N, CA, C and O atoms as a printed pandas DataFrame, in Angstrom:
     atom_number atom_name residue_name chain_id  residue_number  x_coord  y_coord  z_coord
0              1         N          MET        A               1   96.137   79.432  132.429
1              2        CA          MET        A               1   97.296   78.917  133.161
2              3         C          MET        A               1   96.449   78.293  134.540
3              4         O          MET        A               1   95.579   78.909  135.157
4              5         N          SER        A               2   96.947   76.907  134.846
5              6        CA          SER        A               2   96.268   76.206  135.619
6              7         C          SER        A               2   96.838   76.754  137.256
7              8         O          SER        A               2   97.861   77.421  137.413
8              9         N          GLY        A               3   96.002   76.339  138.278
9             10        CA          GLY        A               3   96.236   76.956  139.629
10            11         C          GLY        A               3   97.535   76.053  140.271
11            12         O          GLY        A               3   97.976   76.271  141.400
12            13         N          GLY        A               4   97.968   75.204  139.534
13            14        CA          GLY        A               4   99.138   74.387  139.950
14            15         C          GLY        A               4   98.855   73.236  140.848
15            16         O          GLY        A               4   99.730   72.538  141.362
16            17         N          ARG        A               5   97.583   73.087  141.001
17            18        CA          ARG        A               5   97.299   71.773  141.739
18            19         C          ARG        A               5   96.777   70.712  140.553
19            20         O          ARG        A               5   96.199   71.039  139.517
20            21         N          ALA        A               6   97.098   69.485  140.935
21            22        CA          ALA        A               6   96.899   68.257  140.088
22            23         C          ALA        A               6   95.670   67.668  140.625
23            24         O          ALA        A               6   95.436   67.481  141.819
24            25         N          ALA        A               7   94.903   67.393  139.633
25            26        CA          ALA        A               7   93.444   66.597  140.078
26            27         C          ALA        A               7   93.685   65.169  140.698
27            28         O          ALA        A               7   94.359   64.273  140.190
28            29         N          SER        A               8   93.097   65.135  141.729
29            30        CA          SER        A               8   93.318   63.798  142.543
30            31         C          SER        A               8   92.606   62.797  141.590
31            32         O          SER        A               8   91.596   62.983  140.912
32            33         N          PRO        A               9   93.458   61.586  141.721
33            34        CA          PRO        A               9   92.950   60.443  140.968
34            35         C          PRO        A               9   91.741   59.817  141.580
35            36         O          PRO        A               9   91.679   59.698  142.804
36            37         N          GLY        A              10   90.713   59.383  140.747
37            38        CA          GLY        A              10   89.516   58.654  141.254
38            39         C          GLY        A              10   89.921   57.278  141.669
39            40         O          GLY        A              10   91.076   56.914  141.447
40            41         N          PRO        A              11   89.017   56.435  142.288
41            42        CA          PRO        A              11   89.230   55.104  142.599
42            43         C          PRO        A              11   89.597   54.306  141.628
43            44         O          PRO        A              11   89.027   54.381  140.539
44            45         N          ALA        A              12   90.647   53.375  141.859
45            46        CA          ALA        A              12   91.275   52.420  140.877
46            47         C          ALA        A              12   90.234   51.522  140.199
47            48         O          ALA        A              12   89.480   50.877  140.928
48            49         N          ARG        A              13   90.137   51.436  139.007
49            50        CA          ARG        A              13   89.039   50.567  138.340
50            51         C          ARG        A              13   89.905   49.245  137.967
51            52         O          ARG        A              13   91.006   49.225  137.417
52            53         N          LEU        A              14   89.118   48.137  138.412
53            54        CA          LEU        A              14   89.577   46.870  138.004
54            55         C          LEU        A              14   89.245   46.529  136.463
55            56         O          LEU        A              14   89.958   45.797  135.776
56            57         N          MET        A              15   88.152   47.112  136.045
57            58        CA          MET        A              15   87.889   47.024  134.573
58            59         C          MET        A              15   86.880   48.002  134.318
59            60         O          MET        A              15   86.165   48.449  135.215
60            61         N          PRO        A              16   86.789   48.395  132.955
61            62        CA          PRO        A              16   85.549   49.352  132.685
62            63         C          PRO        A              16   84.187   48.784  133.115
63            64         O          PRO        A              16   83.897   47.589  133.050
64            65         N          SER        A              17   83.340   49.808  133.583
65            66        CA          SER        A              17   81.945   49.318  133.939
66            67         C          SER        A              17   81.113   49.490  132.705
67            68         O          SER        A              17   81.064   50.618  132.215
68            69         N          ARG        A              18   80.408   48.442  132.105
69            70        CA          ARG        A              18   79.612   48.411  131.102
70            71         C          ARG        A              18   78.072   47.940  131.436
71            72         O          ARG        A              18   77.824   47.103  132.304
72            73         N          ALA        A              19   77.171   48.521  130.714
73            74        CA          ALA        A              19   75.752   48.223  131.225
74            75         C          ALA        A              19   75.255   47.377  130.185
75            76         O          ALA        A              19   75.135   47.747  129.017
76            77         N          ARG        A              20   74.948   46.167  130.641
77            78        CA          ARG        A              20   74.588   44.928  129.698
78            79         C          ARG        A              20   73.133   44.525  129.814
79            80         O          ARG        A              20   72.606   43.728  129.038
80            81         N          SER        A              21   72.481   45.143  130.870
81            82        CA          SER        A              21   71.071   44.463  131.035
82            83         C          SER        A              21   70.020   45.591  130.750
83            84         O          SER        A              21   70.402   46.759  130.677
84            85         N          PRO        A              22   68.800   45.281  130.599
85            86        CA          PRO        A              22   67.678   46.365  130.499
86            87         C          PRO        A              22   67.680   46.947  131.983
87            88         O          PRO        A              22   67.460   48.156  132.043
88            89         N          GLU        A              23   67.857   46.398  132.983
89            90        CA          GLU        A              23   67.606   46.838  134.228
90            91         C          GLU        A              23   68.633   48.053  134.532
91            92         O          GLU        A              23   68.349   48.866  135.412
92            93         N          SER        A              24   69.682   48.150  133.881
93            94        CA          SER        A              24   70.644   49.408  133.961
94            95         C          SER        A              24   70.312   50.611  133.227
95            96         O          SER        A              24   70.967   51.647  133.341
96            97         N          VAL        A              25   69.263   50.483  132.445
97            98        CA          VAL        A              25   68.737   51.694  131.703
98            99         C          VAL        A              25   67.892   52.495  132.644
99           100         O          VAL        A              25   67.038   51.936  133.331
100          101         N          PRO        A              26   68.093   53.736  132.696
101          102        CA          PRO        A              26   67.320   54.573  133.572
102          103         C          PRO        A              26   66.020   54.451  133.532
103          104         O          PRO        A              26   65.567   54.227  132.410
104          105         N          LEU        A              27   65.085   54.543  134.612
105          106        CA          LEU        A              27   63.559   54.446  134.401
106          107         C          LEU        A              27   62.930   55.324  133.436
107          108         O          LEU        A              27   61.861   55.023  132.905
108          109         N          LEU        A              28   63.626   56.527  133.160
109          110        CA          LEU        A              28   63.028   57.589  132.413
110          111         C          LEU        A              28   63.256   57.081  130.916
111          112         O          LEU        A              28   62.690   57.652  129.984
112          113         N          CYS        A              29   63.995   56.129  130.741
113          114        CA          CYS        A              29   64.248   55.627  129.297
114          115         C          CYS        A              29   63.324   54.312  128.848
115          116         O          CYS        A              29   63.161   54.006  127.667
116          117         N          ARG        A              30   62.801   53.651  129.861
117          118        CA          ARG        A              30   62.089   52.548  129.801
118          119         C          ARG        A              30   60.661   52.758  129.647
119          120         O          ARG        A              30   60.088   53.665  130.250
120          121         N          ASP        A              31   60.068   51.963  128.872
121          122        CA          ASP        A              31   58.446   52.141  128.763
122          123         C          ASP        A              31   57.818   51.745  129.952
123          124         O          ASP        A              31   57.912   50.603  130.402
124          125         N          PRO        A              32   57.183   52.647  130.473
125          126        CA          PRO        A              32   56.743   52.288  132.127
126          127         C          PRO        A              32   55.807   51.112  132.154
127          128         O          PRO        A              32   55.643   50.452  133.180
128          129         N          ARG        A              33   55.038   50.790  130.735
129          130        CA          ARG        A              33   53.948   49.857  130.702
130          131         C          ARG        A              33   54.655   48.570  130.736
131          132         O          ARG        A              33   53.972   47.604  131.079
132          133         N          THR        A              34   55.914   48.363  130.440
133          134        CA          THR        A              34   56.678   47.073  130.227
134          135         C          THR        A              34   57.491   46.980  131.800
135          136         O          THR        A              34   58.096   47.899  132.351
136          137         N          PRO        A              35   57.313   45.728  132.252
137          138        CA          PRO        A              35   58.046   45.419  133.532
138          139         C          PRO        A              35   59.458   45.145  133.198
139          140         O          PRO        A              35   59.715   44.645  132.103
140          141         N          PRO        A              36   60.505   45.458  134.135
141          142        CA          PRO        A              36   61.805   45.310  134.013
142          143         C          PRO        A              36   62.065   43.835  133.794
143          144         O          PRO        A              36   61.393   43.083  134.501
144          145         N          VAL        A              37   62.964   43.251  132.899
145          146        CA          VAL        A              37   63.198   41.957  132.669
146          147         C          VAL        A              37   63.722   41.298  134.078
147          148         O          VAL        A              37   64.376   41.974  134.873
148          149         N          SER        A              38   63.380   39.913  134.327
149          150        CA          SER        A              38   63.814   39.406  135.534
150          151         C          SER        A              38   65.168   39.063  135.470
151          152         O          SER        A              38   65.640   38.510  134.477
152          153         N          ARG        A              39   65.931   39.397  136.618
153          154        CA          ARG        A              39   67.429   38.998  136.596
154          155         C          ARG        A              39   67.644   37.648  136.891
155          156         O          ARG        A              39   68.798   37.297  137.135
156          157         N          VAL        A              40   66.750   36.840  136.910
157          158        CA          VAL        A              40   66.889   35.332  137.413
158          159         C          VAL        A              40   67.589   34.798  136.156
159          160         O          VAL        A              40   68.418   33.902  136.322
160          161         N          SER        A              41   67.360   35.223  134.994
161          162        CA          SER        A              41   67.924   34.460  133.746
162          163         C          SER        A              41   69.078   35.574  133.233
163          164         O          SER        A              41   69.789   35.290  132.269
164          165         N          THR        A              42   69.183   36.517  133.749
165          166        CA          THR        A              42   70.250   37.550  133.312
166          167         C          THR        A              42   71.437   37.281  134.065
167          168         O          THR        A              42   71.374   36.948  135.249
168          169         N          SER        A              43   72.678   37.426  133.352
169          170        CA          SER        A              43   73.982   37.279  133.748
170          171         C          SER        A              43   74.210   38.579  134.670
171          172         O          SER        A              43   73.829   39.666  134.235
172          173         N          CYS        A              44   74.728   38.505  135.737
173          174        CA          CYS        A              44   75.168   39.595  136.774
174          175         C          CYS        A              44   76.421   40.212  136.351
175          176         O          CYS        A              44   76.690   41.291  136.879
176          177         N          ASP        A              45   77.340   39.671  135.393
177          178        CA          ASP        A              45   78.505   40.332  135.054
178          179         C          ASP        A              45   79.464   40.633  136.089
179          180         O          ASP        A              45   80.261   41.549  135.886
180          181         N          CYS        A              46   79.498   39.888  137.334
181          182        CA          CYS        A              46   80.393   39.985  138.342
182          183         C          CYS        A              46   81.660   39.909  138.002
183          184         O          CYS        A              46   82.038   38.946  137.335
184          185         N          HIS        A              47   82.545   40.905  138.397
185          186        CA          HIS        A              47   84.190   40.724  137.844
186          187         C          HIS        A              47   84.710   39.506  138.458
187          188         O          HIS        A              47   84.426   39.124  139.593
188          189         N          PRO        A              48   85.607   38.833  137.510
189          190        CA          PRO        A              48   85.924   37.665  137.986
190          191         C          PRO        A              48   87.050   37.561  139.075
191          192         O          PRO        A              48   87.362   36.484  139.585
192          193         N          VAL        A              49   87.623   38.733  139.388
193          194        CA          VAL        A              49   88.821   38.816  140.348
194          195         C          VAL        A              49   88.185   39.663  141.554
195          196         O          VAL        A              49   88.382   39.250  142.697
196          197         N          GLY        A              50   87.472   40.763  141.364
197          198        CA          GLY        A              50   86.880   41.447  142.390
198          199         C          GLY        A              50   85.707   40.933  143.089
199          200         O          GLY        A              50   85.568   41.165  144.290
200          201         N          ALA        A              51   84.817   40.227  142.404
201          202        CA          ALA        A              51   83.716   39.726  143.094
202          203         C          ALA        A              51   84.047   38.388  143.853
203          204         O          ALA        A              51   84.895   37.599  143.434
204          205         N          ALA        A              52   83.207   38.161  145.171
205          206        CA          ALA        A              52   83.272   37.053  146.095
206          207         C          ALA        A              52   82.656   35.810  145.555
207          208         O          ALA        A              52   82.926   34.722  146.064
208          209         N          GLY        A              53   81.817   35.924  144.517
209          210        CA          GLY        A              53   80.915   35.075  144.024
210          211         C          GLY        A              53   80.234   35.372  142.716
211          212         O          GLY        A              53   80.293   36.515  142.262
212          213         N          LYS        A              54   79.599   34.429  142.091
213          214        CA          LYS        A              54   79.263   34.761  140.660
214          215         C          LYS        A              54   77.717   35.107  140.652
215          216         O          LYS        A              54   77.226   35.437  139.572
216          217         N          THR        A              55   76.879   35.054  141.834
217          218        CA          THR        A              55   75.726   35.241  141.903
218          219         C          THR        A              55   75.447   36.874  142.494
219          220         O          THR        A              55   76.179   37.363  143.354
220          221         N          CYS        A              56   74.517   37.464  142.014
221          222        CA          CYS        A              56   74.213   38.853  142.570
222          223         C          CYS        A              56   72.829   38.855  143.196
223          224         O          CYS        A              56   72.008   37.942  143.120
224          225         N          ASN        A              57   72.687   40.057  143.850
225          226        CA          ASN        A              57   71.108   40.311  144.441
226          227         C          ASN        A              57   70.352   40.469  143.103
227          228         O          ASN        A              57   70.643   41.223  142.175
228          229         N          GLN        A              58   69.328   39.607  143.197
229          230        CA          GLN        A              58   68.384   39.510  142.235
230          231         C          GLN        A              58   67.449   41.029  142.057
231          232         O          GLN        A              58   66.832   41.266  141.018
232          233         N          THR        A              59   67.464   41.840  143.068
233          234        CA          THR        A              59   66.716   43.078  143.042
234          235         C          THR        A              59   67.488   44.246  142.756
235          236         O          THR        A              59   67.086   45.096  141.961
236          237         N          THR        A              60   68.622   44.335  143.388
237          238        CA          THR        A              60   69.643   45.537  143.152
238          239         C          THR        A              60   70.660   45.217  141.970
239          240         O          THR        A              60   71.066   46.137  141.260
240          241         N          GLY        A              61   71.079   43.859  141.759
241          242        CA          GLY        A              61   72.160   43.705  140.713
242          243         C          GLY        A              61   73.698   43.766  141.382
243          244         O          GLY        A              61   74.737   43.689  140.727
244          245         N          GLN        A              62   73.606   43.920  142.822
245          246        CA          GLN        A              62   74.954   44.116  143.305
246          247         C          GLN        A              62   75.488   42.719  143.503
247          248         O          GLN        A              62   74.821   41.821  144.017
248          249         N          CYS        A              63   76.777   42.577  143.051
249          250        CA          CYS        A              63   77.641   41.559  143.021
250          251         C          CYS        A              63   78.349   41.409  144.546
251          252         O          CYS        A              63   78.727   42.439  145.105
252          253         N          PRO        A              64   78.516   40.122  145.194
253          254        CA          PRO        A              64   79.148   40.348  146.446
254          255         C          PRO        A              64   80.730   40.617  146.358
255          256         O          PRO        A              64   81.429   39.863  145.680
256          257         N          CYS        A              65   81.229   41.599  146.985
257          258        CA          CYS        A              65   82.511   42.056  146.703
258          259         C          CYS        A              65   83.663   41.553  147.709
259          260         O          CYS        A              65   83.376   41.371  148.892
260          261         N          LYS        A              66   84.919   41.338  147.250
261          262        CA          LYS        A              66   85.888   40.904  148.287
262          263         C          LYS        A              66   86.076   42.239  149.319
263          264         O          LYS        A              66   85.355   43.233  149.232
264          265         N          ASP        A              67   86.996   42.114  150.152
265          266        CA          ASP        A              67   87.357   43.354  151.095
266          267         C          ASP        A              67   88.095   44.140  150.152
267          268         O          ASP        A              67   88.875   43.714  149.301
268          269         N          GLY        A              68   87.730   45.495  150.416
269          270        CA          GLY        A              68   88.357   46.641  149.725
270          271         C          GLY        A              68   87.936   46.926  148.105
271          272         O          GLY        A              68   88.376   47.771  147.326
272          273         N          VAL        A              69   86.976   45.950  147.929
273          274        CA          VAL        A              69   86.315   46.210  146.435
274          275         C          VAL        A              69   85.042   46.681  146.415
275          276         O          VAL        A              69   84.216   46.287  147.238
276          277         N          THR        A              70   84.760   47.558  145.487
277          278        CA          THR        A              70   83.370   48.122  145.280
278          279         C          THR        A              70   82.956   48.239  143.939
279          280         O          THR        A              70   83.717   47.961  143.012
280          281         N          GLY        A              71   81.480   48.741  143.728
281          282        CA          GLY        A              71   81.039   48.841  142.403
282          283         C          GLY        A              71   80.013   47.629  142.479
283          284         O          GLY        A              71   80.096   46.653  143.225
284          285         N          ILE        A              72   79.041   47.903  141.555
285          286        CA          ILE        A              72   77.823   47.125  141.312
286          287         C          ILE        A              72   78.482   45.546  140.901
287          288         O          ILE        A              72   78.064   44.475  141.340
288          289         N          THR        A              73   79.558   45.731  139.995
289          290        CA          THR        A              73   80.174   44.414  139.601
290          291         C          THR        A              73   81.357   44.289  140.353
291          292         O          THR        A              73   82.153   43.420  139.998
292          293         N          CYS        A              74   81.610   44.963  141.284
293          294        CA          CYS        A              74   83.046   44.767  142.040
294          295         C          CYS        A              74   84.263   44.740  141.066
295          296         O          CYS        A              74   85.106   43.855  140.915
296          297         N          ASN        A              75   84.128   45.967  140.437
297          298        CA          ASN        A              75   85.190   46.079  139.496
298          299         C          ASN        A              75   86.156   47.499  139.848
299          300         O          ASN        A              75   86.993   47.959  139.071
300          301         N          ARG        A              76   85.868   47.982  141.018
301          302        CA          ARG        A              76   86.997   49.046  141.268
302          303         C          ARG        A              76   87.319   48.778  142.901
303          304         O          ARG        A              76   86.580   48.138  143.649
304          305         N          CYS        A              77   88.510   49.374  143.259
305          306        CA          CYS        A              77   88.981   49.436  144.648
306          307         C          CYS        A              77   87.965   50.775  145.286
307          308         O          CYS        A              77   87.584   51.778  144.683
308          309         N          ALA        A              78   87.752   50.436  146.465
309          310        CA          ALA        A              78   86.985   51.457  147.352
310          311         C          ALA        A              78   87.978   52.488  147.910
311          312         O          ALA        A              78   89.175   52.218  148.007
312          313         N          LYS        A              79   87.455   53.698  148.282
313          314        CA          LYS        A              79   88.371   54.684  148.787
314          315         C          LYS        A              79   89.171   54.245  149.960
315          316         O          LYS        A              79   88.579   53.635  150.849
316          317         N          GLY        A              80   90.291   54.450  150.059
317          318        CA          GLY        A              80   91.454   54.046  151.106
318          319         C          GLY        A              80   92.076   52.847  150.603
319          320         O          GLY        A              80   93.010   52.401  151.268
320          321         N          TYR        A              81   91.729   52.235  149.538
321          322        CA          TYR        A              81   92.245   51.163  148.910
322          323         C          TYR        A              81   93.100   51.171  147.640
323          324         O          TYR        A              81   92.826   52.129  146.917
324          325         N          GLN        A              82   93.987   50.427  147.206
325          326        CA          GLN        A              82   94.657   50.560  146.006
326          327         C          GLN        A              82   94.766   49.069  145.223
327          328         O          GLN        A              82   94.741   48.015  145.858
328          329         N          GLN        A              83   94.869   49.119  144.024
329          330        CA          GLN        A              83   94.885   47.871  143.370
330          331         C          GLN        A              83   96.258   47.164  143.606
331          332         O          GLN        A              83   97.354   47.722  143.619
332          333         N          SER        A              84   96.000   45.822  143.794
333          334        CA          SER        A              84   97.284   44.887  143.941
334          335         C          SER        A              84   97.304   43.983  142.663
335          336         O          SER        A              84   96.467   44.023  141.761
336          337         N          ARG        A              85   98.341   43.201  142.728
337          338        CA          ARG        A              85   98.338   42.296  141.554
338          339         C          ARG        A              85   97.904   40.872  142.236
339          340         O          ARG        A              85   98.183   39.836  141.634
340          341         N          SER        A              86   97.305   40.828  143.341
341          342        CA          SER        A              86   96.799   39.630  143.817
342          343         C          SER        A              86   95.282   39.352  143.580
343          344         O          SER        A              86   94.363   40.135  143.822
344          345         N          PRO        A              87   95.177   37.956  143.005
345          346        CA          PRO        A              87   93.662   37.686  142.592
346          347         C          PRO        A              87   92.916   37.417  143.912
347          348         O          PRO        A              87   91.691   37.522  143.967
348          349         N          VAL        A              88   93.673   37.065  144.985
349          350        CA          VAL        A              88   92.987   36.841  146.138
350          351         C          VAL        A              88   92.536   38.043  147.062
351          352         O          VAL        A              88   91.525   38.083  147.763
352          353         N          ALA        A              89   93.449   38.952  146.917
353          354        CA          ALA        A              89   93.149   40.401  147.569
354          355         C          ALA        A              89   93.441   41.371  146.608
355          356         O          ALA        A              89   94.516   41.969  146.651
356          357         N          PRO        A              90   92.368   41.658  145.502
357          358        CA          PRO        A              90   92.690   42.706  144.521
358          359         C          PRO        A              90   92.843   44.106  145.006
359          360         O          PRO        A              90   93.290   44.944  144.223
360          361         N          CYS        A              91   92.546   44.414  146.117
361          362        CA          CYS        A              91   92.746   45.912  146.682
362          363         C          CYS        A              91   93.022   45.834  147.973
363          364         O          CYS        A              91   92.216   45.349  148.767
364          365         N          ILE        A              92   94.201   46.305  148.333
365          366        CA          ILE        A              92   94.717   46.517  149.554
366          367         C          ILE        A              92   94.654   47.965  150.010
367          368         O          ILE        A              92   94.486   48.923  149.255
368          369         N          SER        A              93   94.813   48.025  151.392
369          370        CA          SER        A              93   94.635   49.229  152.261
370          371         C          SER        A              93   95.595   50.103  151.928
371          372         O          SER        A              93   96.692   49.627  151.635
372          373         N          GLU        A              94   95.419   51.510  151.896
373          374        CA          GLU        A              94   96.376   52.485  151.764
374          375         C          GLU        A              94   96.921   53.089  153.179
375          376         O          GLU        A              94   97.608   54.104  153.292
376          377         N          SER        A              95   96.534   52.371  154.073
377          378        CA          SER        A              95   96.535   52.744  155.281
378          379         C          SER        A              95   98.068   53.145  155.862
379          380         O          SER        A              95   98.874   52.215  155.877
380          381         N          PRO        A              96   98.555   54.536  156.368
381          382        CA          PRO        A              96   99.683   54.740  156.724
382          383         C          PRO        A              96  100.505   53.752  157.653
383          384         O          PRO        A              96  101.730   53.637  157.684
384          385         N          THR        A              97   99.633   53.117  158.348
385          386        CA          THR        A              97  100.189   52.225  159.383
386          387         C          THR        A              97  100.681   50.881  158.671
387          388         O          THR        A              97  101.499   50.118  159.186
388          389         N          ASP        A              98  100.142   50.704  157.548
389          390        CA          ASP        A              98  100.515   49.441  156.548
390          391         C          ASP        A              98  102.000   49.798  155.961
391          392         O          ASP        A              98  102.706   48.874  155.556
392          393         N          ARG        A              99  102.367   50.861  155.928
393          394        CA          ARG        A              99  103.588   51.349  155.212
394          395         C          ARG        A              99  104.767   51.284  156.013
395          396         O          ARG        A              99  104.638   51.599  157.196
396          397         N          THR        A             100  105.917   50.930  155.589
397          398        CA          THR        A             100  107.094   50.932  156.240
398          399         C          THR        A             100  107.920   52.299  156.059
399          400         O          THR        A             100  108.065   52.726  154.913
400          401         N          PRO        A             101  108.455   52.986  157.122
401          402        CA          PRO        A             101  109.028   54.239  156.813
402          403         C          PRO        A             101  110.272   54.261  155.746
403          404         O          PRO        A             101  110.927   53.244  155.517
404          405         N          PRO        A             102  110.512   55.429  155.163
405          406        CA          PRO        A             102  111.484   55.562  154.226
406          407         C          PRO        A             102  112.957   55.411  154.626
407          408         O          PRO        A             102  113.842   55.531  153.779
């Protein structure tokens, strides 16, 4: 029997995160004699709605995210934000001051 507490949901995901480049493989799995592939010619895979641009940091792979969006590809809402249906502002604040009283 459970303790009666429901698990709190994690951050809202805009899309599933998928590793598509050699840089995303943990260092322990890579051959240390082979340097990582340059990201210059590698697609960043920035989320088309959550990212503020299509280019990412060539060292970290981090895409530039819109306000309230997080994740390396900008694919989920940050803590304190919830997913909206707007492509302009895909994540909106959950702040109690933004809500109207019932």
